[in-house]
XYZ file of C-alpha atoms in Angstrom:
302
model
C 24.639 -63.043 -99.056
C 22.381 -59.965 -99.562
C 21.291 -60.546 -103.187
C 17.825 -60.519 -104.306
C 16.224 -63.929 -104.028
C 12.437 -65.250 -103.647
C 13.208 -67.286 -100.251
C 10.647 -66.356 -97.411
C 12.287 -65.280 -94.334
C 12.099 -65.409 -90.682
C 13.323 -62.580 -89.406
C 15.074 -62.567 -85.587
C 16.443 -59.508 -83.917
C 19.488 -60.338 -81.870
C 21.494 -57.953 -79.430
C 24.349 -60.523 -77.925
C 22.292 -61.244 -74.975
C 21.272 -65.416 -73.792
C 17.400 -64.318 -74.595
C 18.370 -63.127 -78.285
C 20.811 -66.122 -78.378
C 17.707 -68.588 -77.610
C 15.538 -66.568 -80.183
C 18.060 -67.141 -82.666
C 18.669 -71.000 -82.605
C 14.547 -71.149 -82.221
C 14.101 -69.101 -85.321
C 16.439 -71.152 -87.042
C 14.890 -74.269 -86.057
C 11.641 -73.219 -87.277
C 13.183 -71.848 -90.725
C 14.648 -75.437 -91.418
C 11.523 -77.044 -90.825
C 9.638 -74.770 -92.966
C 11.998 -74.558 -95.985
C 12.899 -70.509 -95.397
C 15.524 -68.379 -94.955
C 16.886 -66.826 -91.455
C 17.498 -62.805 -91.953
C 19.401 -61.722 -88.673
C 19.089 -58.139 -87.466
C 20.727 -55.546 -85.234
C 20.371 -52.163 -84.500
C 23.667 -49.926 -84.558
C 21.437 -46.735 -83.487
C 21.836 -45.519 -79.480
C 19.240 -46.954 -77.309
C 16.566 -44.867 -76.122
C 14.100 -44.460 -73.167
C 11.120 -46.781 -73.595
C 9.090 -43.483 -74.902
C 10.976 -43.644 -77.941
C 10.283 -47.105 -79.129
C 6.361 -46.248 -79.284
C 6.654 -45.038 -82.861
C 4.911 -41.840 -81.864
C 7.053 -39.552 -83.342
C 8.819 -41.834 -85.864
C 12.237 -42.787 -85.149
C 15.003 -41.113 -87.212
C 18.137 -43.186 -88.368
C 21.332 -42.417 -86.742
C 23.959 -41.370 -89.372
C 26.363 -44.058 -89.737
C 29.427 -41.667 -89.381
C 28.106 -41.224 -85.642
C 27.578 -44.859 -84.980
C 30.219 -46.778 -83.881
C 29.130 -49.989 -85.779
C 32.152 -52.350 -85.259
C 30.091 -54.316 -82.171
C 27.028 -54.737 -83.945
C 28.798 -55.832 -86.965
C 31.124 -58.601 -85.077
C 27.931 -59.777 -83.473
C 26.177 -60.140 -86.576
C 29.326 -61.826 -88.395
C 29.010 -64.357 -85.042
C 25.348 -64.975 -85.277
C 25.306 -65.639 -89.019
C 28.303 -67.946 -89.088
C 27.132 -69.674 -85.652
C 23.716 -70.704 -87.385
C 25.221 -71.648 -90.526
C 27.203 -74.546 -88.534
C 24.156 -75.497 -86.747
C 21.895 -75.635 -89.666
C 24.187 -75.805 -92.886
C 21.271 -75.880 -95.256
C 19.740 -72.572 -94.311
C 19.945 -69.546 -96.299
C 21.031 -66.581 -93.926
C 21.276 -63.314 -94.126
C 22.156 -60.460 -91.929
C 21.031 -56.962 -91.562
C 22.626 -53.927 -89.803
C 20.347 -50.878 -89.143
C 21.115 -47.539 -88.052
C 17.157 -47.159 -87.162
C 16.228 -47.701 -83.458
C 15.589 -51.436 -82.662
C 11.325 -51.392 -82.795
C 11.597 -49.510 -86.301
C 14.740 -51.938 -87.604
C 12.641 -54.504 -87.032
C 9.358 -53.287 -88.249
C 10.937 -52.517 -91.641
C 11.910 -55.914 -92.145
C 8.626 -57.484 -90.938
C 7.033 -55.412 -93.439
C 9.495 -56.326 -96.402
C 8.302 -58.824 -99.100
C 9.057 -61.979 -97.914
C 9.058 -62.188 -93.885
C 6.896 -64.985 -92.434
C 7.393 -63.975 -89.290
C 9.688 -61.793 -86.622
C 11.357 -63.738 -83.587
C 12.661 -61.854 -80.601
C 13.841 -62.476 -77.678
C 11.826 -61.115 -74.144
C 14.623 -59.755 -72.511
C 17.778 -57.761 -73.714
C 20.702 -55.319 -72.199
C 22.189 -54.040 -75.027
C 21.845 -53.347 -78.907
C 18.632 -54.165 -79.904
C 16.559 -53.135 -76.848
C 16.837 -52.706 -72.902
C 13.689 -54.766 -72.422
C 11.895 -56.529 -75.246
C 8.653 -56.870 -73.118
C 6.947 -53.842 -72.745
C 8.813 -52.161 -75.421
C 10.008 -53.696 -78.679
C 8.304 -57.191 -78.340
C 4.925 -55.434 -77.331
C 4.917 -52.624 -79.998
C 5.987 -55.303 -82.862
C 3.555 -57.296 -81.548
C 0.814 -54.264 -82.109
C 2.037 -52.981 -85.433
C 3.996 -55.762 -87.336
C 1.687 -57.365 -90.552
C 3.341 -60.950 -89.536
C 3.314 -62.999 -86.571
C 5.550 -61.710 -83.992
C 6.963 -64.754 -81.450
C 8.479 -63.596 -78.075
C 10.956 -66.238 -76.614
C 11.020 -65.736 -72.339
C 14.268 -64.777 -71.192
C 14.392 -68.234 -69.150
C 13.671 -70.442 -72.067
C 15.788 -73.155 -72.527
C 16.541 -73.981 -76.185
C 14.320 -76.561 -77.186
C 16.000 -77.700 -80.282
C 14.954 -81.426 -81.106
C 12.189 -81.289 -78.724
C 8.682 -81.475 -80.377
C 6.337 -79.251 -78.549
C 2.846 -78.905 -79.034
C 1.003 -75.687 -80.637
C -1.865 -74.052 -77.652
C -3.969 -71.311 -79.370
C -6.621 -69.508 -77.315
C -10.131 -68.981 -79.428
C -12.998 -66.888 -78.763
C -15.041 -66.577 -82.202
C -13.093 -63.109 -83.374
C -11.653 -62.325 -86.532
C -8.212 -61.789 -84.644
C -8.639 -65.264 -83.295
C -9.866 -66.864 -86.616
C -6.177 -65.718 -88.094
C -4.682 -66.937 -84.785
C -6.157 -70.266 -85.105
C -4.961 -70.430 -89.176
C -1.458 -69.922 -87.650
C -1.690 -72.139 -85.485
C -2.947 -75.213 -87.535
C -0.391 -74.176 -90.270
C 2.530 -74.613 -87.645
C 1.204 -77.597 -86.119
C 0.838 -79.235 -89.815
C 4.862 -78.173 -90.863
C 5.611 -79.327 -86.837
C 3.689 -82.601 -86.939
C 2.704 -81.775 -83.783
C -0.684 -81.934 -81.726
C -2.646 -78.664 -82.075
C -4.624 -77.767 -78.326
C -7.342 -75.309 -78.985
C -8.426 -73.531 -75.681
C -11.585 -71.357 -75.002
C -12.208 -69.975 -71.425
C -15.035 -69.009 -69.726
C -15.844 -67.533 -66.517
C -19.547 -67.630 -64.723
C -21.841 -64.870 -65.991
C -23.323 -64.293 -62.481
C -19.792 -62.185 -61.992
C -21.052 -59.659 -64.679
C -24.469 -59.440 -63.655
C -24.259 -56.161 -61.908
C -22.231 -54.722 -64.812
C -24.497 -55.440 -67.451
C -27.930 -55.538 -66.512
C -30.563 -58.210 -66.126
C -29.797 -61.503 -67.611
C -32.202 -64.422 -67.817
C -31.743 -66.819 -65.130
C -30.907 -69.871 -67.462
C -27.805 -67.968 -68.319
C -26.696 -68.364 -64.717
C -26.187 -71.931 -65.474
C -22.592 -73.092 -65.819
C -23.462 -76.040 -67.819
C -25.408 -73.612 -70.244
C -22.291 -70.939 -70.738
C -19.744 -74.004 -70.943
C -21.534 -75.590 -73.818
C -21.932 -72.255 -75.545
C -18.440 -71.805 -75.274
C -17.393 -75.616 -76.412
C -19.847 -74.895 -79.513
C -18.171 -71.696 -80.419
C -14.545 -73.333 -80.681
C -16.001 -76.386 -82.335
C -17.371 -74.060 -85.102
C -14.007 -72.053 -84.821
C -11.844 -74.775 -85.719
C -14.079 -76.615 -88.153
C -13.092 -75.179 -91.398
C -9.154 -75.124 -90.603
C -9.478 -78.688 -89.287
C -10.645 -79.769 -92.968
C -7.960 -77.608 -94.457
C -5.322 -79.743 -92.193
C -6.484 -83.145 -91.643
C -3.164 -84.188 -90.671
C -3.103 -82.382 -87.637
C -4.381 -83.986 -84.319
C -6.247 -81.972 -82.490
C -7.477 -81.836 -78.861
C -9.863 -79.025 -77.498
C -10.336 -77.698 -74.158
C -13.144 -75.966 -72.661
C -12.122 -74.279 -69.348
C -13.787 -72.341 -66.650
C -11.018 -70.081 -65.992
C -9.494 -66.581 -66.823
C -8.171 -67.158 -70.417
C -4.454 -66.147 -69.078
C -4.681 -68.829 -66.394
C -6.172 -71.395 -69.138
C -3.529 -70.806 -71.585
C -0.827 -70.935 -69.231
C -1.712 -73.964 -67.224
C -2.198 -75.683 -70.480
C 0.918 -74.946 -72.056
C 4.436 -76.321 -71.146
C 7.979 -74.405 -72.338
C 8.091 -76.494 -75.402
C 4.707 -75.719 -76.188
C 4.218 -72.362 -78.744
C 1.028 -70.566 -77.647
C -0.673 -68.730 -80.465
C -3.061 -65.665 -79.543
C -4.694 -62.996 -81.713
C -3.723 -59.130 -80.767
C -7.257 -58.510 -80.050
C -10.764 -60.653 -79.396
C -13.836 -61.050 -77.804
C -15.927 -63.755 -76.554
C -14.515 -66.107 -74.366
C -11.153 -64.041 -74.637
C -13.017 -60.779 -74.109
C -10.783 -57.948 -74.191
C -7.748 -59.690 -76.044
C -5.842 -56.608 -76.427
C -1.955 -56.531 -76.484
C -1.345 -54.930 -72.810
C -4.091 -57.345 -71.390
C -4.687 -60.904 -72.009
C -2.109 -61.198 -74.496
C 0.467 -58.781 -72.449
C -0.213 -60.979 -69.615
C 0.348 -64.232 -71.553
C 3.595 -62.896 -72.960
C 4.929 -61.950 -69.240
C 3.605 -65.217 -67.676
C 4.993 -67.644 -70.539
C 7.464 -70.027 -70.029
C 8.058 -70.954 -73.865
C 7.333 -68.904 -77.064
C 4.308 -67.067 -77.673
C 3.381 -65.987 -81.403
C 0.775 -62.671 -81.323
C -1.173 -62.676 -84.405
C -2.391 -58.958 -85.474
């Protein structure tokens, strides 16, 4: 099933762990809803320490003659057969890579037709020793398509309709995240919750210098956050009139606001960088913290 097609793909990394099995089922369910195919990827190269996944020196592929690929091949066969039995309508491809895990998935993410990459948050062998902190973080920072990470404890939500929770702050990455969230909610026929978090400006007075007295008013800060949120969702709301939208303007840290709103069945969507209500939304700060704290899937939009 490796011939050239015009199919668009959801790419999913597997390693034989429970976490990657949940990721595989979630990816297949999403692909089935969207009329996409599923491309299952595993890496047969040797595991390396965390620094090897940083992509700083470029990982060299391992020659097939130097690697025992039998276990990886069996894993791919099993995963492909399992998905085909669960979703017989899906087009399924498998890929065995001799590159290191993050490079294998980045290559697929950059290939024509890739719509998204899905990984589990924890792995023990094959694809990675710990997705969050290595492959998941590196993918989210470098991949040209959305990267969805499922937590280790995530129980499969196949057949359960969750909402889409998106963090907004008025930045360009945030706008891209909002667009992705609206498209996902439209296809899934589910509610979209747009969240804007704000914090009292008085906490930043010493660091930022003099602030006009009126800006210390919480009501003023909340109203500014609400207006920014409404402006950000106005255009995509017109493009997706069938999506039910609920807005939440919350006095809280962005991470707290998102994690308290979301349930394990919900998809959280955030940009990889941000400003405004989500100032400092850099992978490794807010988005990094959301990845570690979420009980359900998280999509990072670069």
